[in-house]
Amino acid sequence: MSMEPRATANGRPSFTSKSLFRFRCHDALPCFTQCCRDVNIFLTPYDVLRLRRALNMSSSEVLNRYTMNYLAGAGQIPVVQLAMDPETLYCKLVTEEGCSVYGDRPWACRMYPLDLASRDGEYTLITGKERCLGLLENSSMTVDDWLAEQGVESYVLMEQAFHSVMPEEFQPGKTMAPGLGKILFLAYDLDRFADLLEDSKVRSFYEIDEDLLNRTREDQEFLLRLAFQYIRNQLEELFENMS
């Protein structure tokens, strides 16, 4: 298997997981933090979980202070993206020294400068050498090694779990009930879901005992996965009522 990238229609190389690519980012580069300016960085529920933990804020505080969020299209799917500072156009989490939440930075930031081009494991560059001088650095690695170094796997697994909550009846672009987006948004506003679990009727209906409840208070990843299950059940009821 060749480790060399292939050229795509737009002239940028295409990589497999075993392909080598050159990249190194550091604060001596003139373009340092430019990748954090005037960009669309879409967040997953797990991204928000990591940010709220890093910032020691509630999920609603993170969403209100650091994101733009809305329900998009006929399907009313929630879209959450990092908000840029209106004056500098930089991400609000970026300082002169770099990302202030680097250890808990979002999935898209960890992937940079790579972008997943297909579900078949094909990658491409999200930017060019004229914008990102790190691509000219004399440091190379395989895509697999880069993703492992950046800690991408846990983000991928959580996003797969989130995608699995959608019932088979859901069709992208199809007009859905207004309640769909609000239910899905619970995955982003995890504190609101935690508040739901304080209701004994909800716990009784979903068979959540004291041990499980205590675990949700101690393990945020477990709470998020439980939220996915709750959302799945709610959506199944919604689609059943629509049929």
Tab-separated table of C-alpha atoms in Angstrom:
chain	number	residue	atom	x	y	z
A	1	MET	CA	0.000	0.000	0.000
A	2	SER	CA	1.378	3.386	-1.021
A	3	MET	CA	1.949	5.919	1.726
A	4	GLU	CA	1.995	8.796	-0.752
A	5	PRO	CA	-1.086	11.050	-1.031
A	6	ARG	CA	-3.141	11.262	-4.224
A	7	ALA	CA	-4.215	14.507	-5.870
A	8	THR	CA	-7.914	15.465	-5.804
A	9	ALA	CA	-9.950	17.512	-8.258
A	10	ASN	CA	-9.300	20.747	-6.327
A	11	GLY	CA	-5.555	20.125	-6.395
A	12	ARG	CA	-5.249	19.266	-2.720
A	13	PRO	CA	-3.875	15.858	-1.746
A	14	SER	CA	-6.077	13.000	-0.615
A	15	PHE	CA	-4.856	10.708	2.155
A	16	THR	CA	-5.661	7.293	3.553
A	17	SER	CA	-5.068	6.446	7.197
A	18	LYS	CA	-1.616	5.100	6.257
A	19	SER	CA	-0.556	8.087	4.144
A	20	LEU	CA	2.281	10.338	5.228
A	21	PHE	CA	1.770	14.088	5.428
A	22	ARG	CA	3.916	16.992	6.589
A	23	PHE	CA	2.754	19.246	9.403
A	24	ARG	CA	3.943	20.834	12.606
A	25	CYS	CA	2.347	23.741	14.469
A	26	HIS	CA	4.255	25.964	16.916
A	27	ASP	CA	4.196	29.539	18.153
A	28	ALA	CA	7.222	30.594	16.081
A	29	LEU	CA	5.191	30.366	12.881
A	30	PRO	CA	3.863	33.725	11.594
A	31	CYS	CA	0.466	32.094	11.025
A	32	PHE	CA	0.156	30.829	14.624
A	33	THR	CA	-3.552	30.925	15.713
A	34	GLN	CA	-4.698	32.173	12.285
A	35	CYS	CA	-6.550	28.869	11.894
A	36	CYS	CA	-8.670	30.014	14.867
A	37	ARG	CA	-9.813	33.207	13.153
A	38	ASP	CA	-12.967	33.760	11.092
A	39	VAL	CA	-13.748	30.049	10.731
A	40	ASN	CA	-16.766	27.797	11.162
A	41	ILE	CA	-16.022	25.264	13.896
A	42	PHE	CA	-19.045	23.044	14.409
A	43	LEU	CA	-19.337	21.336	17.774
A	44	THR	CA	-20.529	17.904	18.802
A	45	PRO	CA	-22.257	17.189	22.130
A	46	TYR	CA	-18.998	15.681	23.388
A	47	ASP	CA	-17.140	18.863	22.424
A	48	VAL	CA	-19.507	20.863	24.627
A	49	LEU	CA	-19.078	18.377	27.480
A	50	ARG	CA	-15.294	18.763	27.335
A	51	LEU	CA	-15.506	22.557	27.124
A	52	ARG	CA	-17.853	22.885	30.089
A	53	ARG	CA	-15.513	20.736	32.138
A	54	ALA	CA	-12.423	22.699	31.084
A	55	LEU	CA	-14.107	26.041	31.729
A	56	ASN	CA	-15.826	24.868	34.920
A	57	MET	CA	-19.135	26.205	33.626
A	58	SER	CA	-22.623	24.843	33.174
A	59	SER	CA	-23.570	23.658	29.707
A	60	SER	CA	-25.972	26.592	29.296
A	61	GLU	CA	-23.188	29.061	30.194
A	62	VAL	CA	-20.856	27.541	27.599
A	63	LEU	CA	-23.578	27.565	24.956
A	64	ASN	CA	-24.562	31.162	25.699
A	65	ARG	CA	-21.070	32.633	26.025
A	66	TYR	CA	-19.021	30.719	23.491
A	67	THR	CA	-21.326	29.402	20.781
A	68	MET	CA	-23.935	30.241	18.207
A	69	ASN	CA	-26.693	27.644	18.103
A	70	TYR	CA	-29.870	27.263	16.104
A	71	LEU	CA	-32.211	24.702	14.568
A	72	ALA	CA	-31.423	24.239	10.890
A	73	GLY	CA	-33.528	23.291	7.899
A	74	ALA	CA	-36.745	21.381	7.559
A	75	GLY	CA	-35.428	18.673	9.857
A	76	GLN	CA	-34.881	21.195	12.656
A	77	ILE	CA	-31.503	19.670	13.483
A	78	PRO	CA	-29.520	21.589	16.127
A	79	VAL	CA	-26.368	23.289	14.863
A	80	VAL	CA	-23.822	24.477	17.424
A	81	GLN	CA	-20.643	26.286	16.423
A	82	LEU	CA	-17.976	28.272	18.220
A	83	ALA	CA	-18.677	31.996	18.216
A	84	MET	CA	-15.994	34.368	16.953
A	85	ASP	CA	-15.195	37.638	18.706
A	86	PRO	CA	-17.131	40.298	16.737
A	87	GLU	CA	-14.157	42.697	16.699
A	88	THR	CA	-11.132	40.447	16.165
A	89	LEU	CA	-12.968	37.529	14.514
A	90	TYR	CA	-10.887	35.161	16.644
A	91	CYS	CA	-12.379	32.263	18.553
A	92	LYS	CA	-13.214	33.561	22.016
A	93	LEU	CA	-11.138	30.785	23.570
A	94	VAL	CA	-7.896	31.826	21.858
A	95	THR	CA	-5.210	33.940	23.519
A	96	GLU	CA	-1.842	35.215	22.263
A	97	GLU	CA	-0.301	32.039	23.689
A	98	GLY	CA	-2.740	29.830	21.797
A	99	CYS	CA	-5.844	27.867	22.739
A	100	SER	CA	-6.831	28.386	26.379
A	101	VAL	CA	-8.586	24.995	26.484
A	102	TYR	CA	-6.063	23.063	24.399
A	103	GLY	CA	-6.373	19.838	26.393
A	104	ASP	CA	-10.133	19.849	25.790
A	105	ARG	CA	-10.215	21.469	22.349
A	106	PRO	CA	-13.017	20.375	19.986
A	107	TRP	CA	-12.845	17.474	17.570
A	108	ALA	CA	-12.482	19.704	14.490
A	109	CYS	CA	-9.522	21.506	16.077
A	110	ARG	CA	-7.816	18.195	16.836
A	111	MET	CA	-8.266	17.075	13.234
A	112	TYR	CA	-6.703	20.234	11.758
A	113	PRO	CA	-5.208	20.467	9.148
A	114	LEU	CA	-7.011	17.293	8.088
A	115	ASP	CA	-10.647	16.902	7.176
A	116	LEU	CA	-12.577	13.665	6.759
A	117	ALA	CA	-13.516	13.602	3.076
A	118	SER	CA	-15.555	10.387	3.044
A	119	ARG	CA	-16.879	7.643	5.288
A	120	ASP	CA	-14.440	5.281	3.601
A	121	GLY	CA	-11.580	6.736	5.622
A	122	GLU	CA	-10.347	9.224	3.045
A	123	TYR	CA	-8.888	12.503	4.294
A	124	THR	CA	-7.922	15.772	2.676
A	125	LEU	CA	-6.356	19.039	3.777
A	126	ILE	CA	-8.785	21.661	5.015
A	127	THR	CA	-6.358	24.441	4.104
A	128	GLY	CA	-3.371	25.145	1.885
A	129	LYS	CA	0.299	25.969	2.427
A	130	GLU	CA	-0.340	29.627	1.685
A	131	ARG	CA	-2.487	29.910	4.826
A	132	CYS	CA	-0.925	27.254	7.057
A	133	LEU	CA	2.875	27.400	7.125
A	134	GLY	CA	2.918	24.343	9.351
A	135	LEU	CA	2.414	22.292	6.193
A	136	LEU	CA	5.910	23.352	5.091
A	137	GLU	CA	7.589	22.125	8.265
A	138	ASN	CA	10.054	19.247	7.998
A	139	SER	CA	8.013	16.883	10.158
A	140	SER	CA	5.974	14.007	8.759
A	141	MET	CA	3.728	11.293	10.158
A	142	THR	CA	0.944	8.998	9.001
A	143	VAL	CA	-2.662	10.109	9.324
A	144	ASP	CA	-3.248	7.313	11.852
A	145	ASP	CA	-0.336	8.492	13.992
A	146	TRP	CA	-1.546	12.093	13.858
A	147	LEU	CA	-5.093	11.206	14.903
A	148	ALA	CA	-3.800	9.034	17.751
A	149	GLU	CA	-1.470	11.806	18.933
A	150	GLN	CA	-4.361	14.280	18.909
A	151	GLY	CA	-6.665	12.021	20.932
A	152	VAL	CA	-9.391	11.885	18.300
A	153	GLU	CA	-10.727	8.380	19.019
A	154	SER	CA	-12.912	9.230	22.037
A	155	TYR	CA	-14.521	12.047	20.044
A	156	VAL	CA	-15.260	9.738	17.122
A	157	LEU	CA	-16.839	7.103	19.365
A	158	MET	CA	-19.094	9.643	21.075
A	159	GLU	CA	-20.183	11.121	17.763
A	160	GLN	CA	-21.038	7.659	16.442
A	161	ALA	CA	-23.161	7.096	19.550
A	162	PHE	CA	-24.945	10.414	18.964
A	163	HIS	CA	-25.694	9.586	15.328
A	164	SER	CA	-27.172	6.258	16.386
A	165	VAL	CA	-30.002	7.958	18.310
A	166	MET	CA	-31.830	8.906	15.104
A	167	PRO	CA	-34.648	6.473	14.255
A	168	GLU	CA	-34.687	4.835	10.834
A	169	GLU	CA	-37.721	6.952	9.903
A	170	PHE	CA	-35.640	10.133	9.918
A	171	GLN	CA	-34.783	11.405	6.460
A	172	PRO	CA	-32.433	14.412	6.078
A	173	GLY	CA	-34.265	17.368	4.547
A	174	LYS	CA	-37.686	15.991	5.398
A	175	THR	CA	-39.947	18.340	7.355
A	176	MET	CA	-40.154	17.213	10.953
A	177	ALA	CA	-42.114	18.152	14.031
A	178	PRO	CA	-40.760	21.217	15.882
A	179	GLY	CA	-40.052	19.063	18.904
A	180	LEU	CA	-37.339	17.089	17.100
A	181	GLY	CA	-34.596	19.692	17.402
A	182	LYS	CA	-35.422	20.500	21.010
A	183	ILE	CA	-35.095	16.845	21.951
A	184	LEU	CA	-31.761	16.489	20.146
A	185	PHE	CA	-30.459	19.681	21.752
A	186	LEU	CA	-30.588	17.972	25.151
A	187	ALA	CA	-27.347	16.243	24.179
A	188	TYR	CA	-25.644	19.643	24.027
A	189	ASP	CA	-27.320	21.137	27.111
A	190	LEU	CA	-26.381	18.275	29.396
A	191	ASP	CA	-27.209	20.096	32.631
A	192	ARG	CA	-30.803	20.396	31.480
A	193	PHE	CA	-30.890	16.635	30.983
A	194	ALA	CA	-29.374	16.147	34.450
A	195	ASP	CA	-32.185	18.303	35.854
A	196	LEU	CA	-34.712	15.975	34.207
A	197	LEU	CA	-33.209	13.048	36.087
A	198	GLU	CA	-33.948	14.754	39.390
A	199	ASP	CA	-37.641	14.108	38.669
A	200	SER	CA	-38.572	10.834	40.357
A	201	LYS	CA	-41.265	10.160	37.742
A	202	VAL	CA	-38.688	10.316	34.941
A	203	ARG	CA	-36.339	8.028	36.860
A	204	SER	CA	-39.126	5.565	37.552
A	205	PHE	CA	-40.270	5.484	33.921
A	206	TYR	CA	-36.742	4.869	32.611
A	207	GLU	CA	-35.795	2.565	35.497
A	208	ILE	CA	-32.951	4.736	36.764
A	209	ASP	CA	-32.116	3.712	40.318
A	210	GLU	CA	-30.044	5.599	42.898
A	211	ASP	CA	-26.818	3.890	41.851
A	212	LEU	CA	-27.270	4.989	38.237
A	213	LEU	CA	-28.276	8.474	39.328
A	214	ASN	CA	-25.161	8.810	41.464
A	215	ARG	CA	-23.021	7.610	38.579
A	216	THR	CA	-24.448	10.345	36.322
A	217	ARG	CA	-23.330	12.899	38.897
A	218	GLU	CA	-19.785	11.550	38.930
A	219	ASP	CA	-19.260	10.487	35.309
A	220	GLN	CA	-20.107	13.054	32.636
A	221	GLU	CA	-19.429	10.651	29.766
A	222	PHE	CA	-21.888	8.194	31.285
A	223	LEU	CA	-24.431	11.009	31.663
A	224	LEU	CA	-24.030	11.879	27.979
A	225	ARG	CA	-24.523	8.280	26.868
A	226	LEU	CA	-27.622	8.066	29.060
A	227	ALA	CA	-28.853	11.266	27.411
A	228	PHE	CA	-28.417	9.571	24.026
A	229	GLN	CA	-30.618	6.683	25.199
A	230	TYR	CA	-33.254	9.076	26.526
A	231	ILE	CA	-33.224	11.056	23.266
A	232	ARG	CA	-33.583	7.853	21.241
A	233	ASN	CA	-36.650	6.848	23.254
A	234	GLN	CA	-38.184	10.303	22.925
A	235	LEU	CA	-37.606	10.396	19.175
A	236	GLU	CA	-39.106	6.956	18.675
A	237	GLU	CA	-42.250	8.156	20.457
A	238	LEU	CA	-42.289	11.314	18.343
A	239	PHE	CA	-42.025	9.414	15.055
A	240	GLU	CA	-44.601	6.886	16.227
A	241	ASN	CA	-47.084	9.688	16.908
A	242	MET	CA	-46.384	11.198	13.479
A	243	SER	CA	-47.049	7.958	11.595
